[in-house]
Amino acid sequence: MIVHCKHHGVTLNMSAAQRFAIALSASLFSFYNVMIFSQMNVLGVYLTQELHFEEASIGFIASWDLIGNVISFIPIGMLIDRYPLRRIVIPLFSLTILATIASSFVTSIWAFSALRFIQGLASAASLLTLMRIGTTLAPHHINKSIGFMIFLALSGGVFGNVVFSAMADHWGWRHALYGTAAIGIVCLLFITYFLHPINSLNSRTIF
């Protein structure tokens, strides 16, 4: 089934399966970032036990994710308006995966904070990507499409707490971070493949 979607004067001829795959790509980007954000609930316990961080320090580290969010929404939004989504999503997703891996090696509060800040930049981009795709692919069902995508994205919070906790119990928190990065790589591969068809439509007008 081919769906004809008119957006900004341009008609997009896309199958329902292709539209779903693109929406899922945006959801996976947010899913991963919500997942690593929520992991701090579990990770903080191990940092206080093994690295002897104070509880106040855990809150300090976690706050840098939100700081990265706040200061990057507008500049990243401007970049998304100017360039194709692939050029924004793939580098930032790759960067946040590397930050996840690097978190398993660092032992200082400031190093953890810097890595959380980087993840906050990607988190802002993931939300803006979700909103952009949701409004582009389903202009007549914006609330429904965005609601579905947010549902998938926020499930990363549940996944992050439950699965990361299980991995940390069995493998230790450092190896659990490797497992988290592996999940991110799978999501990134999916996004890399399924965001590509968008650019072939009309990157100047759509993305």
Coordinates of N, CA and C in Angstrom, one line a residue, residues 4-193:
H4 N 0.1 8.5 0.1 CA 0.4 9.8 -0.5 C 0.3 10.8 0.6
C5 N 1.4 11.4 0.9 CA 1.4 12.4 2.0 C 2.0 13.7 1.5
K6 N 1.2 14.7 1.5 CA 1.6 16.0 1.0 C 2.1 16.9 2.2
H7 N 3.3 17.3 2.1 CA 4.0 18.1 3.2 C 4.8 19.2 2.6
H8 N 4.4 20.5 3.0 CA 5.1 21.7 2.4 C 5.1 21.7 0.9
G9 N 4.0 21.2 0.3 CA 3.8 21.3 -1.1 C 4.5 20.2 -1.8
V10 N 5.1 19.2 -1.2 CA 5.7 18.1 -1.8 C 5.0 16.8 -1.4
T11 N 4.7 16.0 -2.4 CA 4.0 14.7 -2.2 C 5.0 13.6 -2.0
L12 N 4.9 12.9 -0.9 CA 5.8 11.8 -0.6 C 5.1 10.5 -0.9
N13 N 5.5 9.7 -1.8 CA 5.0 8.4 -2.1 C 5.8 7.4 -1.4
M14 N 5.2 6.9 -0.3 CA 5.9 6.0 0.6 C 5.0 4.9 1.0
S15 N 5.5 3.7 1.1 CA 4.6 2.6 1.6 C 4.5 2.7 3.1
A16 N 3.4 2.1 3.6 CA 3.2 2.1 5.0 C 4.3 1.5 5.8
A17 N 4.9 0.4 5.3 CA 6.0 -0.2 5.9 C 7.3 0.7 6.0
Q18 N 7.5 1.4 4.9 CA 8.6 2.4 4.9 C 8.4 3.5 5.9
R19 N 7.2 4.0 5.9 CA 6.9 5.1 6.9 C 7.1 4.6 8.3
F20 N 6.6 3.3 8.6 CA 6.8 2.8 9.9 C 8.2 2.6 10.3
A21 N 9.0 2.1 9.3 CA 10.5 1.9 9.6 C 11.2 3.2 9.9
I22 N 10.8 4.3 9.2 CA 11.4 5.6 9.4 C 11.0 6.1 10.8
A23 N 9.7 6.0 11.2 CA 9.2 6.4 12.5 C 9.9 5.6 13.6
L24 N 10.1 4.3 13.3 CA 10.8 3.4 14.3 C 12.3 3.9 14.5
S25 N 12.9 4.3 13.4 CA 14.3 4.8 13.5 C 14.4 6.0 14.5
A26 N 13.5 6.9 14.4 CA 13.5 8.1 15.3 C 13.2 7.6 16.7
S27 N 12.3 6.7 16.8 CA 12.0 6.2 18.2 C 13.1 5.5 18.8
L28 N 13.9 4.7 18.0 CA 15.1 4.0 18.6 C 16.2 5.0 19.0
F29 N 16.3 6.1 18.3 CA 17.3 7.1 18.7 C 16.9 7.6 20.1
S30 N 15.6 7.9 20.3 CA 15.2 8.4 21.6 C 15.2 7.3 22.6
F31 N 14.8 6.1 22.2 CA 14.8 4.9 23.1 C 16.2 4.8 23.8
Y32 N 17.2 4.8 23.0 CA 18.6 4.6 23.5 C 18.9 5.7 24.5
N33 N 18.6 7.0 24.1 CA 19.0 8.1 25.0 C 18.2 8.1 26.3
V34 N 16.9 7.7 26.2 CA 16.2 7.6 27.5 C 16.7 6.4 28.3
M35 N 17.1 5.4 27.6 CA 17.7 4.2 28.3 C 18.9 4.6 29.1
I36 N 19.9 5.3 28.5 CA 21.1 5.6 29.2 C 20.9 6.7 30.3
F37 N 19.9 7.5 30.0 CA 19.5 8.5 31.1 C 19.0 7.8 32.3
S38 N 18.1 6.8 32.1 CA 17.5 6.1 33.3 C 18.5 5.2 34.0
Q39 N 19.5 4.8 33.3 CA 20.5 3.9 33.9 C 21.2 4.5 35.1
M40 N 21.2 5.8 35.1 CA 21.9 6.5 36.3 C 21.3 6.0 37.6
N41 N 20.0 5.7 37.6 CA 19.4 5.2 38.8 C 20.1 3.9 39.4
V42 N 20.5 3.1 38.5 CA 21.2 1.8 38.9 C 22.7 2.1 39.0
L43 N 23.3 2.8 38.0 CA 24.7 3.0 37.9 C 25.2 3.7 39.2
G44 N 24.4 4.7 39.7 CA 24.8 5.4 40.8 C 25.1 4.6 42.0
V45 N 24.4 3.5 42.2 CA 24.6 2.5 43.3 C 26.0 1.9 43.2
Y46 N 26.4 1.5 42.0 CA 27.7 0.9 41.8 C 28.9 1.9 42.0
L47 N 28.6 3.2 41.5 CA 29.6 4.2 41.6 C 29.9 4.5 43.1
T48 N 28.9 4.5 43.9 CA 29.1 4.8 45.3 C 29.8 3.7 46.0
Q49 N 29.5 2.5 45.6 CA 30.1 1.3 46.2 C 31.5 1.0 45.8
E50 N 31.8 1.1 44.5 CA 33.1 0.8 44.0 C 34.1 1.9 43.9
L51 N 33.6 3.1 43.5 CA 34.4 4.2 43.3 C 34.3 5.2 44.5
H52 N 33.4 4.9 45.4 CA 33.3 5.7 46.6 C 32.8 7.1 46.3
F53 N 32.0 7.3 45.3 CA 31.4 8.6 45.0 C 30.4 8.9 46.1
E54 N 30.3 10.1 46.5 CA 29.2 10.5 47.4 C 27.9 10.6 46.7
E55 N 26.8 10.5 47.4 CA 25.5 10.6 46.8 C 25.2 11.9 46.1
A56 N 25.7 13.0 46.7 CA 25.6 14.3 46.0 C 26.3 14.3 44.7
S57 N 27.4 13.6 44.6 CA 28.2 13.6 43.4 C 27.5 12.9 42.3
I58 N 26.7 11.9 42.6 CA 25.9 11.1 41.6 C 24.8 12.1 41.0
G59 N 24.2 12.9 41.9 CA 23.3 13.9 41.4 C 23.9 14.9 40.5
F60 N 25.2 15.3 40.8 CA 25.9 16.3 40.1 C 26.2 15.7 38.7
I61 N 26.6 14.4 38.6 CA 26.9 13.8 37.3 C 25.7 13.7 36.5
A62 N 24.6 13.3 37.1 CA 23.3 13.1 36.3 C 22.8 14.4 35.8
S63 N 23.1 15.5 36.5 CA 22.6 16.8 36.0 C 23.2 17.3 34.7
W64 N 24.4 16.8 34.4 CA 25.1 17.2 33.2 C 24.4 16.7 31.9
D65 N 23.6 15.6 32.0 CA 22.8 15.2 30.9 C 21.8 16.2 30.6
L66 N 21.1 16.7 31.6 CA 20.1 17.8 31.4 C 20.7 19.1 31.0
I67 N 21.9 19.4 31.5 CA 22.5 20.6 31.0 C 22.8 20.6 29.5
G68 N 23.3 19.4 29.1 CA 23.5 19.2 27.7 C 22.3 19.4 26.8
N69 N 21.2 18.9 27.4 CA 19.9 19.0 26.8 C 19.5 20.5 26.6
V70 N 19.6 21.2 27.7 CA 19.1 22.6 27.7 C 19.8 23.5 26.8
I71 N 21.1 23.4 26.8 CA 21.9 24.4 26.0 C 22.0 24.0 24.5
S72 N 21.6 22.8 24.1 CA 21.7 22.3 22.8 C 20.5 22.3 21.9
F73 N 19.3 22.4 22.6 CA 18.1 22.3 21.8 C 18.0 23.3 20.7
I74 N 18.3 24.5 20.9 CA 18.1 25.6 19.9 C 19.2 25.4 18.8
P75 N 20.5 25.3 19.1 CA 21.5 25.1 18.0 C 21.3 23.8 17.2
I76 N 21.0 22.7 17.9 CA 20.7 21.5 17.2 C 19.5 21.6 16.3
G77 N 18.5 22.3 16.8 CA 17.3 22.5 16.0 C 17.6 23.3 14.8
M78 N 18.5 24.3 14.9 CA 18.9 25.0 13.7 C 19.6 24.2 12.7
L79 N 20.4 23.3 13.2 CA 21.2 22.4 12.3 C 20.2 21.4 11.6
I80 N 19.2 20.9 12.3 CA 18.2 20.0 11.7 C 17.4 20.7 10.6
D81 N 17.2 22.0 10.8 CA 16.5 22.8 9.8 C 17.3 23.0 8.6
R82 N 18.6 23.0 8.8 CA 19.6 23.3 7.7 C 20.1 22.1 6.9
Y83 N 20.3 21.0 7.6 CA 21.0 19.8 7.0 C 20.1 18.6 7.1
P84 N 20.3 17.6 6.2 CA 19.6 16.3 6.3 C 19.8 15.7 7.7
L85 N 18.7 15.0 8.1 CA 18.8 14.4 9.5 C 19.9 13.4 9.6
R86 N 20.2 12.7 8.6 CA 21.3 11.7 8.7 C 22.6 12.3 9.1
R87 N 22.9 13.5 8.7 CA 24.2 14.2 9.1 C 24.2 14.6 10.5
I88 N 23.0 14.7 11.1 CA 22.9 15.1 12.6 C 22.8 13.8 13.4
V89 N 21.9 12.9 13.0 CA 21.6 11.8 13.9 C 22.8 10.8 14.0
I90 N 23.3 10.4 12.8 CA 24.4 9.3 12.9 C 25.6 9.8 13.6
P91 N 26.2 11.0 13.4 CA 27.4 11.4 14.2 C 27.1 11.5 15.7
L92 N 25.9 12.0 16.1 CA 25.6 12.2 17.5 C 25.3 10.9 18.2
F93 N 24.6 10.0 17.4 CA 24.3 8.6 18.0 C 25.6 7.9 18.2
S94 N 26.5 8.0 17.2 CA 27.8 7.3 17.3 C 28.6 7.9 18.5
L95 N 28.5 9.2 18.7 CA 29.2 9.8 19.8 C 28.7 9.4 21.1
T96 N 27.4 9.2 21.3 CA 26.9 8.8 22.6 C 27.2 7.4 22.9
I97 N 27.3 6.5 21.8 CA 27.7 5.1 22.0 C 29.1 5.1 22.5
L98 N 30.0 5.9 21.9 CA 31.4 6.0 22.4 C 31.5 6.5 23.8
A99 N 30.6 7.5 24.1 CA 30.6 8.0 25.5 C 30.1 6.9 26.5
T100 N 29.2 6.0 26.1 CA 28.8 4.9 26.9 C 30.0 4.0 27.2
I101 N 30.7 3.7 26.2 CA 31.9 2.8 26.3 C 32.9 3.4 27.2
A102 N 33.2 4.7 26.9 CA 34.2 5.4 27.7 C 33.9 5.5 29.2
S103 N 32.6 5.5 29.5 CA 32.1 5.6 30.9 C 32.6 4.4 31.7
S104 N 32.9 3.3 31.1 CA 33.3 2.1 31.8 C 34.8 2.2 32.2
F105 N 35.5 3.2 31.6 CA 37.0 3.3 31.9 C 37.3 4.5 32.9
V106 N 36.5 5.5 32.9 CA 36.8 6.7 33.7 C 36.5 6.4 35.2
T107 N 37.2 7.2 36.0 CA 37.0 7.0 37.5 C 36.8 8.3 38.2
S108 N 36.8 9.4 37.5 CA 36.7 10.7 38.1 C 35.3 11.3 37.9
I109 N 34.8 12.1 38.8 CA 33.5 12.7 38.7 C 33.4 13.6 37.5
W110 N 34.4 14.4 37.2 CA 34.4 15.3 36.1 C 34.4 14.6 34.8
A111 N 35.1 13.5 34.7 CA 35.1 12.7 33.4 C 33.7 12.1 33.2
F112 N 33.1 11.6 34.2 CA 31.7 11.1 34.1 C 30.8 12.2 33.7
S113 N 30.9 13.4 34.3 CA 30.1 14.5 34.0 C 30.2 14.9 32.5
A114 N 31.5 14.9 32.0 CA 31.7 15.3 30.6 C 31.0 14.3 29.7
L115 N 31.1 13.1 30.0 CA 30.5 12.0 29.1 C 28.9 12.1 29.2
R116 N 28.4 12.4 30.4 CA 26.9 12.6 30.5 C 26.5 13.9 29.7
F117 N 27.4 14.9 29.6 CA 27.0 16.1 28.9 C 26.9 15.7 27.4
I118 N 27.9 14.9 26.9 CA 27.8 14.5 25.5 C 26.6 13.8 25.2
Q119 N 26.2 12.9 26.1 CA 25.0 12.1 25.9 C 23.7 13.0 26.0
G120 N 23.8 14.1 26.7 CA 22.7 15.1 26.7 C 22.5 15.8 25.4
L121 N 23.6 16.0 24.7 CA 23.5 16.6 23.4 C 22.8 15.7 22.4
A122 N 23.1 14.4 22.5 CA 22.4 13.4 21.6 C 21.0 13.3 22.0
S123 N 20.7 13.4 23.3 CA 19.3 13.3 23.8 C 18.4 14.4 23.2
A124 N 19.0 15.6 23.2 CA 18.2 16.7 22.6 C 18.0 16.5 21.1
A125 N 19.0 16.0 20.4 CA 18.8 15.7 19.0 C 17.8 14.6 18.8
S126 N 17.7 13.6 19.7 CA 16.8 12.5 19.5 C 15.4 13.0 19.6
L127 N 15.1 13.9 20.6 CA 13.7 14.4 20.7 C 13.3 15.3 19.5
L128 N 14.2 16.1 19.1 CA 13.9 17.0 17.9 C 13.7 16.1 16.7
T129 N 14.5 15.1 16.5 CA 14.3 14.2 15.4 C 13.0 13.5 15.4
L130 N 12.6 13.1 16.6 CA 11.3 12.4 16.8 C 10.2 13.4 16.4
M131 N 10.2 14.6 16.8 CA 9.2 15.6 16.5 C 9.2 15.9 15.0
R132 N 10.4 16.0 14.4 CA 10.4 16.3 13.0 C 9.8 15.2 12.1
I133 N 10.2 14.0 12.4 CA 9.7 12.9 11.6 C 8.2 12.7 11.9
G134 N 7.8 12.8 13.1 CA 6.4 12.6 13.4 C 5.5 13.6 12.7
T135 N 5.9 14.8 12.6 CA 5.1 15.9 11.9 C 5.2 15.8 10.4
T136 N 6.3 15.2 9.9 CA 6.5 15.1 8.4 C 5.8 13.9 7.8
L137 N 5.9 12.8 8.4 CA 5.4 11.6 7.8 C 3.9 11.4 8.0
A138 N 3.3 12.1 9.0 CA 1.9 11.9 9.3 C 1.3 13.3 9.6
P139 N 1.2 14.2 8.7 CA 0.7 15.6 9.0 C -0.7 15.6 9.4
H140 N -1.5 14.6 9.0 CA -2.9 14.5 9.3 C -3.2 13.7 10.6
H141 N -2.2 13.1 11.1 CA -2.3 12.3 12.3 C -1.1 12.6 13.2
I142 N -0.8 13.8 13.4 CA 0.4 14.2 14.1 C 0.4 13.7 15.5
N143 N -0.6 13.9 16.3 CA -0.7 13.5 17.7 C -0.6 12.0 17.8
K144 N -1.3 11.3 16.9 CA -1.3 9.8 17.0 C 0.2 9.3 16.7
S145 N 0.8 9.8 15.7 CA 2.1 9.3 15.3 C 3.2 9.7 16.3
I146 N 3.1 10.9 16.8 CA 4.1 11.3 17.8 C 3.9 10.6 19.1
G147 N 2.6 10.4 19.5 CA 2.3 9.7 20.7 C 2.8 8.2 20.6
F148 N 2.7 7.6 19.5 CA 3.2 6.2 19.3 C 4.7 6.2 19.4
M149 N 5.4 7.2 18.8 CA 6.8 7.3 18.8 C 7.3 7.6 20.2
I150 N 6.7 8.4 21.0 CA 7.1 8.7 22.3 C 6.9 7.5 23.2
F151 N 5.8 6.8 23.0 CA 5.6 5.5 23.7 C 6.8 4.6 23.6
L152 N 7.2 4.4 22.3 CA 8.4 3.5 22.1 C 9.6 4.1 22.7
A153 N 9.8 5.4 22.6 CA 11.0 6.1 23.1 C 11.1 5.9 24.7
L154 N 10.0 6.2 25.3 CA 10.0 6.2 26.8 C 10.1 4.8 27.4
S155 N 9.7 3.8 26.6 CA 9.9 2.4 27.0 C 11.4 2.1 27.3
G156 N 12.3 3.0 26.7 CA 13.7 2.8 27.0 C 14.0 3.1 28.4
G157 N 13.2 3.9 29.1 CA 13.4 4.1 30.5 C 13.2 2.9 31.4
V158 N 12.2 2.1 31.0 CA 11.9 0.9 31.7 C 13.0 -0.1 31.4
F159 N 13.3 -0.2 30.1 CA 14.3 -1.1 29.6 C 15.7 -0.8 30.3
G160 N 16.0 0.5 30.4 CA 17.3 0.8 31.0 C 17.4 0.4 32.4
N161 N 16.4 0.6 33.2 CA 16.5 0.2 34.6 C 16.5 -1.3 34.8
V162 N 15.6 -2.0 34.1 CA 15.4 -3.4 34.4 C 16.6 -4.2 33.7
V163 N 16.8 -4.0 32.5 CA 17.9 -4.8 31.8 C 19.3 -4.4 32.2
F164 N 19.5 -3.1 32.4 CA 20.9 -2.7 32.9 C 21.1 -3.3 34.3
S165 N 20.1 -3.3 35.1 CA 20.3 -3.8 36.5 C 20.6 -5.3 36.4
A166 N 19.9 -6.0 35.5 CA 20.2 -7.5 35.4 C 21.6 -7.7 34.8
M167 N 22.0 -6.9 33.8 CA 23.3 -7.1 33.3 C 24.4 -6.8 34.3
A168 N 24.2 -5.7 35.1 CA 25.2 -5.3 36.1 C 25.3 -6.4 37.2
D169 N 24.2 -7.0 37.5 CA 24.2 -8.0 38.5 C 25.0 -9.3 38.1
H170 N 24.9 -9.6 36.8 CA 25.6 -10.8 36.3 C 27.0 -10.5 35.8
W171 N 27.2 -9.4 35.2 CA 28.5 -9.1 34.5 C 29.3 -8.0 35.2
G172 N 28.7 -7.2 36.1 CA 29.4 -6.0 36.6 C 29.0 -4.8 35.8
W173 N 29.0 -3.6 36.5 CA 28.5 -2.4 35.8 C 29.3 -2.0 34.6
R174 N 30.6 -2.3 34.6 CA 31.4 -1.9 33.4 C 31.0 -2.7 32.2
H175 N 30.9 -4.0 32.4 CA 30.5 -4.9 31.2 C 29.0 -4.6 30.9
A176 N 28.2 -4.2 31.8 CA 26.8 -3.8 31.5 C 26.8 -2.6 30.6
L177 N 27.8 -1.7 30.7 CA 27.9 -0.6 29.8 C 28.3 -1.0 28.4
Y178 N 29.1 -2.0 28.3 CA 29.4 -2.6 27.0 C 28.2 -3.2 26.4
G179 N 27.4 -3.9 27.2 CA 26.1 -4.4 26.7 C 25.2 -3.3 26.2
T180 N 25.2 -2.2 26.9 CA 24.3 -1.0 26.5 C 24.8 -0.5 25.2
A181 N 26.1 -0.4 25.0 CA 26.7 0.1 23.8 C 26.4 -0.8 22.6
A182 N 26.4 -2.1 22.9 CA 26.0 -3.1 21.8 C 24.6 -2.9 21.4
I183 N 23.7 -2.6 22.3 CA 22.3 -2.3 21.9 C 22.2 -1.0 21.1
G184 N 23.1 -0.1 21.5 CA 23.1 1.2 20.7 C 23.6 1.0 19.3
I185 N 24.6 0.1 19.1 CA 25.1 -0.2 17.8 C 24.0 -0.8 16.9
V186 N 23.3 -1.8 17.5 CA 22.2 -2.4 16.7 C 21.1 -1.3 16.3
C187 N 20.8 -0.4 17.2 CA 19.9 0.7 16.9 C 20.4 1.6 15.8
L188 N 21.7 1.9 15.9 CA 22.4 2.8 14.9 C 22.4 2.2 13.5
L189 N 22.6 0.9 13.5 CA 22.6 0.2 12.2 C 21.2 0.3 11.5
F190 N 20.2 0.1 12.3 CA 18.8 0.2 11.8 C 18.6 1.6 11.3
I191 N 19.0 2.6 12.1 CA 18.7 4.0 11.7 C 19.5 4.3 10.4
T192 N 20.8 3.9 10.4 CA 21.6 4.2 9.2 C 20.9 3.6 7.9
Y193 N 20.3 2.5 8.0 CA 19.7 1.9 6.8 C 18.4 2.6 6.5

